[in-house]
């Protein structure tokens, strides 16, 4: 069987979870005898196709985009140039299956149609909420959970707003007033209108119409996509557990070390963690140190990240971001992992990696985390956004002994029986 894996990135490039998972998916398929090729994009404006080799010797086509992908609606979900080059790759490789991990932010919602017209079967693994929320996390501009997906009449005003974290409060207010006026004028200067959002929704529906199988990592994500993929299969991400099997929890007297491994963005809740740190340091008992491993402050959330790091309390060290393949070595230095996410999450890679290594997890009780982290077994859960509850969860997680190792699904074994992973979209 010939399988083409399609994602925004593929190892060895990229520090985000989907790139790591794309490489692991290719590894798992090859271990079962499939001939695998991968396709990803590069955002450097060169307009060329590069044939190279990815991690593990996987043949890789890198599509260097002719222009940087935009967060503007149309450019974020359609690229005629990518569609043409993708069609070339499909004709040359003639895959039996094309497995998509992403369709946005430089790729195209038309790719499943092109694959189907070439005779391939198609699979889509949902790696975020981007196909039902243009922001990707069903999180508003002012960093609140929206409880979506919502109709276009709700989403369009949200997409017209910019975060005060990004441009400052006064400028954000002025931008909101101006964008609403331009929307009333029909969407001048690229301002998002309801009609724009409806066009995006139609493009996404067309994409799902050409997908043979949809995989959701958790029931909550399957429910979010129930209107588009009522038959989605719930199957948590799997990866090679062997590198994590050798991780031994440190045993230090008098000091415990907790790590945050993720993006320094509001929806990831690092600010809640730092408030929990202050509470923990005021408590008697063993000293707890914290390490923040996060991407350098840049892009949309640079103001947030700079302020966060500038106000980090004593006992917090700022560590560099690391490649996903280096996660076992990072986890080996930790007594617990903190995942204080405020958005619903999908099935965060850091939780699964910690599970594979047997490192306890203190995390927010949001749907995508609660599906893979069981209280008192893999760690402890806290109400999202509640710093005191998170501090208590960190204490409970650090007190756990003999945390079981293992993923809900492995390369060489079927899914574990787990009521939390039962799928009921209704």
CSV table of C-alpha atoms in Angstrom, one decimal:
chain,number,residue,atom,x,y,z
A,1,UNK,CA,0.0,0.0,0.0
A,2,UNK,CA,1.2,3.5,-0.9
A,3,UNK,CA,0.4,6.3,1.5
A,4,UNK,CA,1.0,10.0,1.1
A,5,UNK,CA,1.1,11.9,4.4
A,6,UNK,CA,0.2,15.6,4.1
A,7,UNK,CA,0.9,18.2,6.9
A,8,UNK,CA,2.1,21.8,7.3
A,9,UNK,CA,5.5,20.5,8.5
A,10,UNK,CA,7.4,17.3,8.6
A,11,UNK,CA,10.5,16.4,10.7
A,12,UNK,CA,13.2,17.4,11.1
A,13,UNK,CA,11.7,20.9,10.7
A,14,UNK,CA,9.1,22.4,13.1
A,15,UNK,CA,8.7,22.3,16.9
A,16,UNK,CA,4.9,21.8,17.0
A,17,UNK,CA,3.1,18.6,17.9
A,18,UNK,CA,1.5,18.0,14.4
A,19,UNK,CA,4.9,18.0,12.7
A,20,UNK,CA,6.1,15.4,15.3
A,21,UNK,CA,3.0,13.4,14.8
A,22,UNK,CA,3.3,13.5,11.0
A,23,UNK,CA,6.8,11.9,11.3
A,24,UNK,CA,5.5,9.3,13.8
A,25,UNK,CA,2.5,8.4,11.6
A,26,UNK,CA,4.9,7.8,8.7
A,27,UNK,CA,7.1,5.7,10.9
A,28,UNK,CA,4.1,3.6,12.1
A,29,UNK,CA,2.8,3.1,8.6
A,30,UNK,CA,6.3,2.0,7.3
A,31,UNK,CA,6.6,-0.4,10.2
A,32,UNK,CA,3.5,-2.1,8.9
A,33,UNK,CA,4.9,-2.4,5.4
A,34,UNK,CA,3.4,0.6,3.7
A,35,UNK,CA,5.4,2.7,1.2
A,36,UNK,CA,5.2,6.2,2.6
A,37,UNK,CA,5.8,9.6,1.1
A,38,UNK,CA,5.2,12.9,2.8
A,39,UNK,CA,4.3,16.4,1.6
A,40,UNK,CA,4.6,19.6,3.6
A,41,UNK,CA,5.0,23.4,3.0
A,42,UNK,CA,7.7,25.9,3.6
A,43,UNK,CA,6.8,29.6,4.1
A,44,UNK,CA,9.7,31.3,2.4
A,45,UNK,CA,8.2,32.8,-0.8
A,46,UNK,CA,10.3,30.8,-3.2
A,47,UNK,CA,7.5,29.2,-5.3
A,48,UNK,CA,9.2,25.9,-6.0
A,49,UNK,CA,8.9,22.2,-5.2
A,50,UNK,CA,11.8,20.6,-3.4
A,51,UNK,CA,12.3,16.8,-3.4
A,52,UNK,CA,14.3,15.8,-0.3
A,53,UNK,CA,14.4,13.3,2.5
A,54,UNK,CA,12.6,13.7,5.8
A,55,UNK,CA,13.2,12.1,9.2
A,56,UNK,CA,13.6,8.3,9.0
A,57,UNK,CA,14.5,8.4,5.3
A,58,UNK,CA,10.9,9.2,4.2
A,59,UNK,CA,10.8,10.8,0.7
A,60,UNK,CA,9.5,14.3,1.2
A,61,UNK,CA,8.1,16.9,-1.1
A,62,UNK,CA,8.5,20.4,0.3
A,63,UNK,CA,6.2,23.0,-1.4
A,64,UNK,CA,7.9,26.4,-0.9
A,65,UNK,CA,5.0,28.8,-1.1
A,66,UNK,CA,5.1,31.7,-3.6
A,67,UNK,CA,3.9,34.0,-0.8
A,68,UNK,CA,3.6,33.7,3.0
A,69,UNK,CA,0.3,32.1,4.0
A,70,UNK,CA,-2.1,34.7,5.3
A,71,UNK,CA,-4.5,34.6,8.2
A,72,UNK,CA,-6.9,36.3,5.8
A,73,UNK,CA,-9.9,34.0,5.2
A,74,UNK,CA,-9.5,33.0,1.6
A,75,UNK,CA,-5.7,32.8,1.5
A,76,UNK,CA,-5.7,30.6,4.7
A,77,UNK,CA,-7.8,27.9,3.1
A,78,UNK,CA,-7.1,28.1,-0.7
A,79,UNK,CA,-4.0,28.1,-2.7
A,80,UNK,CA,-4.2,27.4,-6.4
A,81,UNK,CA,-0.5,27.0,-6.7
A,82,UNK,CA,-0.4,24.4,-3.9
A,83,UNK,CA,-3.3,22.6,-5.6
A,84,UNK,CA,-1.4,22.4,-8.9
A,85,UNK,CA,1.8,21.1,-7.3
A,86,UNK,CA,-0.1,18.6,-5.1
A,87,UNK,CA,-1.8,17.2,-8.1
A,88,UNK,CA,1.6,16.7,-9.7
A,89,UNK,CA,2.8,14.8,-6.6
A,90,UNK,CA,-0.3,12.6,-6.6
A,91,UNK,CA,0.0,11.8,-10.3
A,92,UNK,CA,3.7,10.8,-9.8
A,93,UNK,CA,3.4,8.8,-6.6
A,94,UNK,CA,-0.1,7.3,-7.3
A,95,UNK,CA,-0.9,6.8,-3.6
A,96,UNK,CA,-3.6,4.3,-2.5
A,97,UNK,CA,-4.3,6.6,0.5
A,98,UNK,CA,-3.7,10.2,1.2
A,99,UNK,CA,-3.7,11.0,4.9
A,100,UNK,CA,-4.2,14.7,5.7
A,101,UNK,CA,-3.2,16.1,9.1
A,102,UNK,CA,-4.0,19.7,8.0
A,103,UNK,CA,-5.7,21.6,5.2
A,104,UNK,CA,-5.2,25.2,6.3
A,105,UNK,CA,-2.6,27.9,6.8
A,106,UNK,CA,-0.7,27.3,3.5
A,107,UNK,CA,-2.4,24.1,2.2
A,108,UNK,CA,-5.9,24.0,0.7
A,109,UNK,CA,-9.3,22.6,1.4
A,110,UNK,CA,-9.4,21.4,-2.2
A,111,UNK,CA,-6.7,18.8,-1.7
A,112,UNK,CA,-9.1,16.0,-0.7
A,113,UNK,CA,-11.1,16.5,-3.9
A,114,UNK,CA,-7.9,16.4,-6.0
A,115,UNK,CA,-6.8,13.2,-4.2
A,116,UNK,CA,-10.2,11.5,-4.8
A,117,UNK,CA,-10.3,12.5,-8.4
A,118,UNK,CA,-6.9,10.8,-8.8
A,119,UNK,CA,-8.3,7.6,-7.4
A,120,UNK,CA,-6.9,7.7,-3.9
A,121,UNK,CA,-8.8,7.0,-0.7
A,122,UNK,CA,-8.6,9.9,1.8
A,123,UNK,CA,-8.2,10.1,5.6
A,124,UNK,CA,-8.3,13.3,7.7
A,125,UNK,CA,-7.0,13.4,11.2
A,126,UNK,CA,-8.3,16.3,13.2
A,127,UNK,CA,-5.3,18.1,14.9
A,128,UNK,CA,-7.0,21.3,16.0
A,129,UNK,CA,-10.4,23.1,15.6
A,130,UNK,CA,-9.2,25.2,12.6
A,131,UNK,CA,-11.8,23.7,10.2
A,132,UNK,CA,-14.7,24.9,12.4
A,133,UNK,CA,-13.0,27.9,13.9
A,134,UNK,CA,-10.7,30.2,11.9
A,135,UNK,CA,-8.8,31.1,15.1
A,136,UNK,CA,-8.1,27.4,15.5
A,137,UNK,CA,-8.9,27.0,19.2
A,138,UNK,CA,-12.5,28.3,19.5
A,139,UNK,CA,-11.0,31.1,21.6
A,140,UNK,CA,-12.0,34.7,21.1
A,141,UNK,CA,-9.6,37.6,20.4
A,142,UNK,CA,-9.7,38.6,24.1
A,143,UNK,CA,-8.7,35.0,25.1
A,144,UNK,CA,-12.0,33.5,26.2
A,145,UNK,CA,-13.4,30.1,25.4
A,146,UNK,CA,-16.4,30.7,23.0
A,147,UNK,CA,-18.1,27.3,23.3
A,148,UNK,CA,-18.3,27.0,19.5
A,149,UNK,CA,-18.6,26.1,16.8
A,150,UNK,CA,-21.0,28.9,16.0
A,151,UNK,CA,-22.9,30.3,13.0
A,152,UNK,CA,-21.2,32.7,10.6
A,153,UNK,CA,-23.2,35.6,12.1
A,154,UNK,CA,-21.3,35.0,15.4
A,155,UNK,CA,-17.9,34.2,14.0
A,156,UNK,CA,-17.6,37.1,11.6
A,157,UNK,CA,-17.6,39.8,14.3
A,158,UNK,CA,-15.1,37.8,16.4
A,159,UNK,CA,-12.8,37.5,13.4
A,160,UNK,CA,-12.9,41.3,12.8
A,161,UNK,CA,-11.4,41.9,16.2
A,162,UNK,CA,-7.7,41.9,17.2
A,163,UNK,CA,-6.4,41.1,20.6
A,164,UNK,CA,-5.4,43.9,23.0
A,165,UNK,CA,-2.4,41.6,23.8
A,166,UNK,CA,-1.3,42.1,20.2
A,167,UNK,CA,-1.8,45.8,19.6
A,168,UNK,CA,-2.7,47.4,22.9
A,169,UNK,CA,-6.0,48.2,24.4
A,170,UNK,CA,-6.7,51.6,22.8
A,171,UNK,CA,-5.6,50.5,19.3
A,172,UNK,CA,-7.7,47.3,19.7
A,173,UNK,CA,-10.8,49.4,20.5
A,174,UNK,CA,-10.2,51.8,17.5
A,175,UNK,CA,-9.6,48.8,15.3
A,176,UNK,CA,-13.0,47.3,16.4
A,177,UNK,CA,-14.9,50.4,15.6
A,178,UNK,CA,-13.3,50.8,12.2
A,179,UNK,CA,-13.8,47.2,11.3
A,180,UNK,CA,-17.4,47.2,12.2
A,181,UNK,CA,-18.0,50.3,10.0
A,182,UNK,CA,-16.1,48.7,7.1
A,183,UNK,CA,-18.1,45.5,7.5
A,184,UNK,CA,-21.3,47.5,7.2
A,185,UNK,CA,-19.9,48.9,4.0
A,186,UNK,CA,-19.6,45.4,2.5
A,187,UNK,CA,-16.1,44.4,3.8
A,188,UNK,CA,-13.9,47.1,2.3
A,189,UNK,CA,-10.1,46.6,2.8
A,190,UNK,CA,-10.4,42.9,3.4
A,191,UNK,CA,-12.6,43.2,6.6
A,192,UNK,CA,-14.3,39.9,7.3
A,193,UNK,CA,-18.0,39.7,6.6
A,194,UNK,CA,-20.6,37.1,7.3
A,195,UNK,CA,-20.5,36.2,3.6
A,196,UNK,CA,-16.8,35.6,3.8
A,197,UNK,CA,-17.2,33.2,6.7
A,198,UNK,CA,-20.1,31.4,4.9
A,199,UNK,CA,-17.8,30.9,1.9
A,200,UNK,CA,-15.1,29.4,4.1
A,201,UNK,CA,-17.7,27.1,5.7
A,202,UNK,CA,-18.8,26.0,2.2
A,203,UNK,CA,-15.2,25.2,1.2
A,204,UNK,CA,-14.7,23.1,4.4
A,205,UNK,CA,-18.0,21.2,3.7
A,206,UNK,CA,-16.7,20.4,0.2
A,207,UNK,CA,-13.5,19.1,1.7
A,208,UNK,CA,-15.3,16.8,4.1
A,209,UNK,CA,-17.4,15.5,1.2
A,210,UNK,CA,-14.2,14.1,-0.3
A,211,UNK,CA,-12.9,12.5,2.9
A,212,UNK,CA,-13.5,8.8,3.3
A,213,UNK,CA,-12.6,8.5,7.0
A,214,UNK,CA,-12.2,11.2,9.7
A,215,UNK,CA,-10.1,10.5,12.9
A,216,UNK,CA,-10.6,12.5,16.0
A,217,UNK,CA,-8.1,12.2,18.9
A,218,UNK,CA,-10.8,12.6,21.6
A,219,UNK,CA,-14.6,12.5,21.9
A,220,UNK,CA,-14.8,16.2,22.5
A,221,UNK,CA,-13.2,16.9,19.2
A,222,UNK,CA,-15.5,14.4,17.5
A,223,UNK,CA,-18.5,16.2,18.9
A,224,UNK,CA,-17.2,19.6,17.7
A,225,UNK,CA,-17.1,18.1,14.1
A,226,UNK,CA,-20.3,16.1,14.4
A,227,UNK,CA,-22.1,18.3,11.8
A,228,UNK,CA,-19.3,17.7,9.3
A,229,UNK,CA,-18.2,14.1,10.2
A,230,UNK,CA,-20.9,12.3,12.1
A,231,UNK,CA,-19.0,9.0,11.7
A,232,UNK,CA,-15.6,10.2,13.0
A,233,UNK,CA,-13.5,7.5,14.6
A,234,UNK,CA,-12.1,8.4,18.0
A,235,UNK,CA,-8.5,7.3,18.1
A,236,UNK,CA,-5.9,9.1,20.2
A,237,UNK,CA,-2.5,10.0,18.7
A,238,UNK,CA,0.1,7.2,18.8
A,239,UNK,CA,3.9,7.4,18.5
A,240,UNK,CA,6.9,5.3,19.2
A,241,UNK,CA,7.0,4.8,23.0
A,242,UNK,CA,10.4,3.2,23.1
A,243,UNK,CA,12.4,6.4,23.6
A,244,UNK,CA,10.2,7.2,26.6
A,245,UNK,CA,10.5,3.8,28.2
A,246,UNK,CA,14.0,4.6,29.6
A,247,UNK,CA,12.9,7.8,31.3
A,248,UNK,CA,13.3,7.4,35.1
A,249,UNK,CA,11.7,9.9,37.4
A,250,UNK,CA,14.3,11.8,39.4
A,251,UNK,CA,14.5,11.3,43.1
A,252,UNK,CA,15.9,14.5,44.7
A,253,UNK,CA,15.7,15.3,48.4
A,254,UNK,CA,14.0,18.5,49.3
A,255,UNK,CA,13.3,19.9,45.8
A,256,UNK,CA,10.8,19.0,43.1
A,257,UNK,CA,11.0,20.2,39.5
A,258,UNK,CA,7.9,20.8,37.3
A,259,UNK,CA,8.0,21.7,33.7
A,260,UNK,CA,5.7,23.7,31.3
A,261,UNK,CA,6.3,22.5,27.7
A,262,UNK,CA,4.3,24.5,25.2
A,263,UNK,CA,3.6,27.8,23.5
A,264,UNK,CA,3.7,31.0,25.5
A,265,UNK,CA,0.2,32.1,24.4
A,266,UNK,CA,-2.9,33.0,26.5
A,267,UNK,CA,-4.9,29.9,25.6
A,268,UNK,CA,-2.1,27.7,27.0
A,269,UNK,CA,-2.5,29.2,30.4
A,270,UNK,CA,1.1,29.9,31.4
A,271,UNK,CA,0.0,33.0,33.3
A,272,UNK,CA,-2.3,30.8,35.5
A,273,UNK,CA,0.7,28.5,36.2
A,274,UNK,CA,2.9,31.4,37.3
A,275,UNK,CA,0.2,32.5,39.7
A,276,UNK,CA,0.0,28.9,41.0
A,277,UNK,CA,3.8,29.1,41.5
A,278,UNK,CA,3.5,32.1,43.7
A,279,UNK,CA,0.9,30.2,45.8
A,280,UNK,CA,3.0,27.1,46.1
A,281,UNK,CA,6.1,29.0,47.1
A,282,UNK,CA,4.1,30.5,50.1
A,283,UNK,CA,3.3,27.0,51.3
A,284,UNK,CA,5.5,25.0,53.7
A,285,UNK,CA,7.1,21.8,52.7
A,286,UNK,CA,9.4,20.7,49.9
A,287,UNK,CA,10.7,23.4,47.6
A,288,UNK,CA,9.3,23.3,44.0
A,289,UNK,CA,11.2,24.6,41.0
A,290,UNK,CA,9.6,25.3,37.7
A,291,UNK,CA,11.0,25.3,34.1
A,292,UNK,CA,9.2,27.1,31.3
A,293,UNK,CA,10.1,25.6,27.9
A,294,UNK,CA,8.4,27.8,25.3
A,295,UNK,CA,8.9,29.4,22.0
A,296,UNK,CA,10.7,32.8,22.0
A,297,UNK,CA,8.3,35.7,22.3
A,298,UNK,CA,7.3,36.6,18.8
A,299,UNK,CA,4.3,36.9,16.5
A,300,UNK,CA,0.8,37.4,17.6
A,301,UNK,CA,1.4,36.9,21.3
A,302,UNK,CA,4.7,38.6,21.7
A,303,UNK,CA,3.4,41.2,24.1
A,304,UNK,CA,1.8,38.5,26.3
A,305,UNK,CA,5.0,36.4,26.3
A,306,UNK,CA,7.3,39.3,27.1
A,307,UNK,CA,5.1,40.5,30.0
A,308,UNK,CA,4.8,36.9,31.2
A,309,UNK,CA,8.6,36.3,31.3
A,310,UNK,CA,9.3,39.7,32.7
A,311,UNK,CA,7.1,39.0,35.7
A,312,UNK,CA,8.1,35.4,36.3
A,313,UNK,CA,8.4,34.8,40.1
A,314,UNK,CA,11.4,33.4,41.9
A,315,UNK,CA,11.9,29.7,41.3
A,316,UNK,CA,11.0,29.8,37.6
A,317,UNK,CA,13.7,29.2,35.0
A,318,UNK,CA,13.2,30.1,31.4
A,319,UNK,CA,14.4,27.3,29.2
A,320,UNK,CA,14.7,27.2,25.4
A,321,UNK,CA,12.2,25.5,23.2
A,322,UNK,CA,13.2,22.0,22.1
A,323,UNK,CA,12.6,19.6,19.3
A,324,UNK,CA,9.7,17.1,19.9
A,325,UNK,CA,12.2,14.2,19.5
A,326,UNK,CA,14.1,15.6,22.5
A,327,UNK,CA,11.1,15.3,24.8
A,328,UNK,CA,12.3,12.1,26.6
A,329,UNK,CA,15.5,13.9,27.7
A,330,UNK,CA,13.5,16.9,28.9
A,331,UNK,CA,11.0,14.7,30.8
A,332,UNK,CA,13.8,12.8,32.4
A,333,UNK,CA,14.7,16.0,34.3
A,334,UNK,CA,11.1,16.6,35.6
A,335,UNK,CA,9.1,15.3,38.6
A,336,UNK,CA,5.9,16.4,36.9
A,337,UNK,CA,4.5,18.3,33.9
A,338,UNK,CA,2.0,21.2,34.2
A,339,UNK,CA,-0.5,21.7,31.4
A,340,UNK,CA,-2.7,24.6,32.4
A,341,UNK,CA,-4.6,25.1,29.1
A,342,UNK,CA,-7.6,27.3,28.9
A,343,UNK,CA,-8.9,26.1,25.6
A,344,UNK,CA,-10.7,22.8,25.1
A,345,UNK,CA,-7.5,21.1,23.6
A,346,UNK,CA,-7.4,18.2,21.2
A,347,UNK,CA,-5.2,15.6,22.9
A,348,UNK,CA,-2.1,17.5,23.8
A,349,UNK,CA,1.1,15.9,22.8
A,350,UNK,CA,2.8,16.9,26.0
A,351,UNK,CA,0.2,14.9,28.0
A,352,UNK,CA,0.7,11.8,25.8
A,353,UNK,CA,4.5,12.1,26.0
A,354,UNK,CA,4.3,12.4,29.8
A,355,UNK,CA,2.1,9.3,29.9
A,356,UNK,CA,4.5,7.4,27.8
A,357,UNK,CA,7.3,8.3,30.2
A,358,UNK,CA,5.3,7.7,33.4
A,359,UNK,CA,5.7,11.4,34.5
A,360,UNK,CA,2.7,12.7,36.4
A,361,UNK,CA,0.6,15.5,34.9
A,362,UNK,CA,-1.1,18.5,36.6
A,363,UNK,CA,-3.5,19.8,34.1
A,364,UNK,CA,-6.7,21.7,33.4
A,365,UNK,CA,-9.9,19.8,33.4
A,366,UNK,CA,-10.8,20.6,29.8
A,367,UNK,CA,-12.3,18.0,27.5
A,368,UNK,CA,-9.3,17.2,25.4
A,369,UNK,CA,-7.1,16.7,28.4
A,370,UNK,CA,-9.6,14.8,30.7
A,371,UNK,CA,-10.0,12.2,27.9
A,372,UNK,CA,-6.3,11.1,28.3
A,373,UNK,CA,-5.4,12.1,31.9
A,374,UNK,CA,-7.2,10.3,34.7
A,375,UNK,CA,-7.3,11.9,38.1
A,376,UNK,CA,-5.2,9.9,40.6
A,377,UNK,CA,-3.8,7.6,37.9
A,378,UNK,CA,-1.8,9.8,35.4
A,379,UNK,CA,-1.9,13.0,37.5
A,380,UNK,CA,-4.4,15.5,38.8
A,381,UNK,CA,-6.9,17.9,37.2
A,382,UNK,CA,-7.9,21.4,38.1
A,383,UNK,CA,-10.6,23.8,37.0
A,384,UNK,CA,-9.2,25.8,34.1
A,385,UNK,CA,-8.1,29.3,35.0
A,386,UNK,CA,-8.1,28.6,38.8
A,387,UNK,CA,-4.5,29.1,40.0
A,388,UNK,CA,-5.3,27.8,43.5
A,389,UNK,CA,-6.8,24.6,42.1
A,390,UNK,CA,-3.8,24.2,39.8
A,391,UNK,CA,-1.4,24.6,42.8
A,392,UNK,CA,-3.3,21.9,44.6
A,393,UNK,CA,-3.3,19.7,41.5
A,394,UNK,CA,0.5,20.1,41.2
A,395,UNK,CA,0.9,18.9,44.8
A,396,UNK,CA,-1.3,15.9,44.2
A,397,UNK,CA,0.5,15.0,41.0
A,398,UNK,CA,3.9,15.3,42.7
A,399,UNK,CA,2.7,12.9,45.4
A,400,UNK,CA,1.8,10.2,43.0
A,401,UNK,CA,4.0,7.1,42.8
A,402,UNK,CA,4.2,4.4,40.2
A,403,UNK,CA,2.4,6.3,37.5
A,404,UNK,CA,1.6,3.8,34.7
A,405,UNK,CA,3.5,4.2,31.5
A,406,UNK,CA,1.8,3.8,28.2
A,407,UNK,CA,-0.4,5.5,25.6
A,408,UNK,CA,-4.1,4.9,25.0
A,409,UNK,CA,-3.2,3.5,21.6
A,410,UNK,CA,0.2,2.0,20.6
A,411,UNK,CA,1.8,1.2,17.3
A,412,UNK,CA,1.5,-2.5,17.9
A,413,UNK,CA,-1.6,-2.9,20.1
A,414,UNK,CA,-5.3,-1.9,19.9
A,415,UNK,CA,-6.9,0.9,21.9
A,416,UNK,CA,-7.1,0.4,25.6
A,417,UNK,CA,-10.7,0.0,26.9
A,418,UNK,CA,-11.4,3.4,28.4
A,419,UNK,CA,-14.9,4.9,29.0
A,420,UNK,CA,-13.4,8.4,28.7
A,421,UNK,CA,-12.6,7.7,25.0
A,422,UNK,CA,-16.1,6.4,24.2
A,423,UNK,CA,-17.5,8.4,21.3
A,424,UNK,CA,-21.0,9.7,21.5
A,425,UNK,CA,-21.4,12.8,19.2
A,426,UNK,CA,-25.0,13.4,20.1
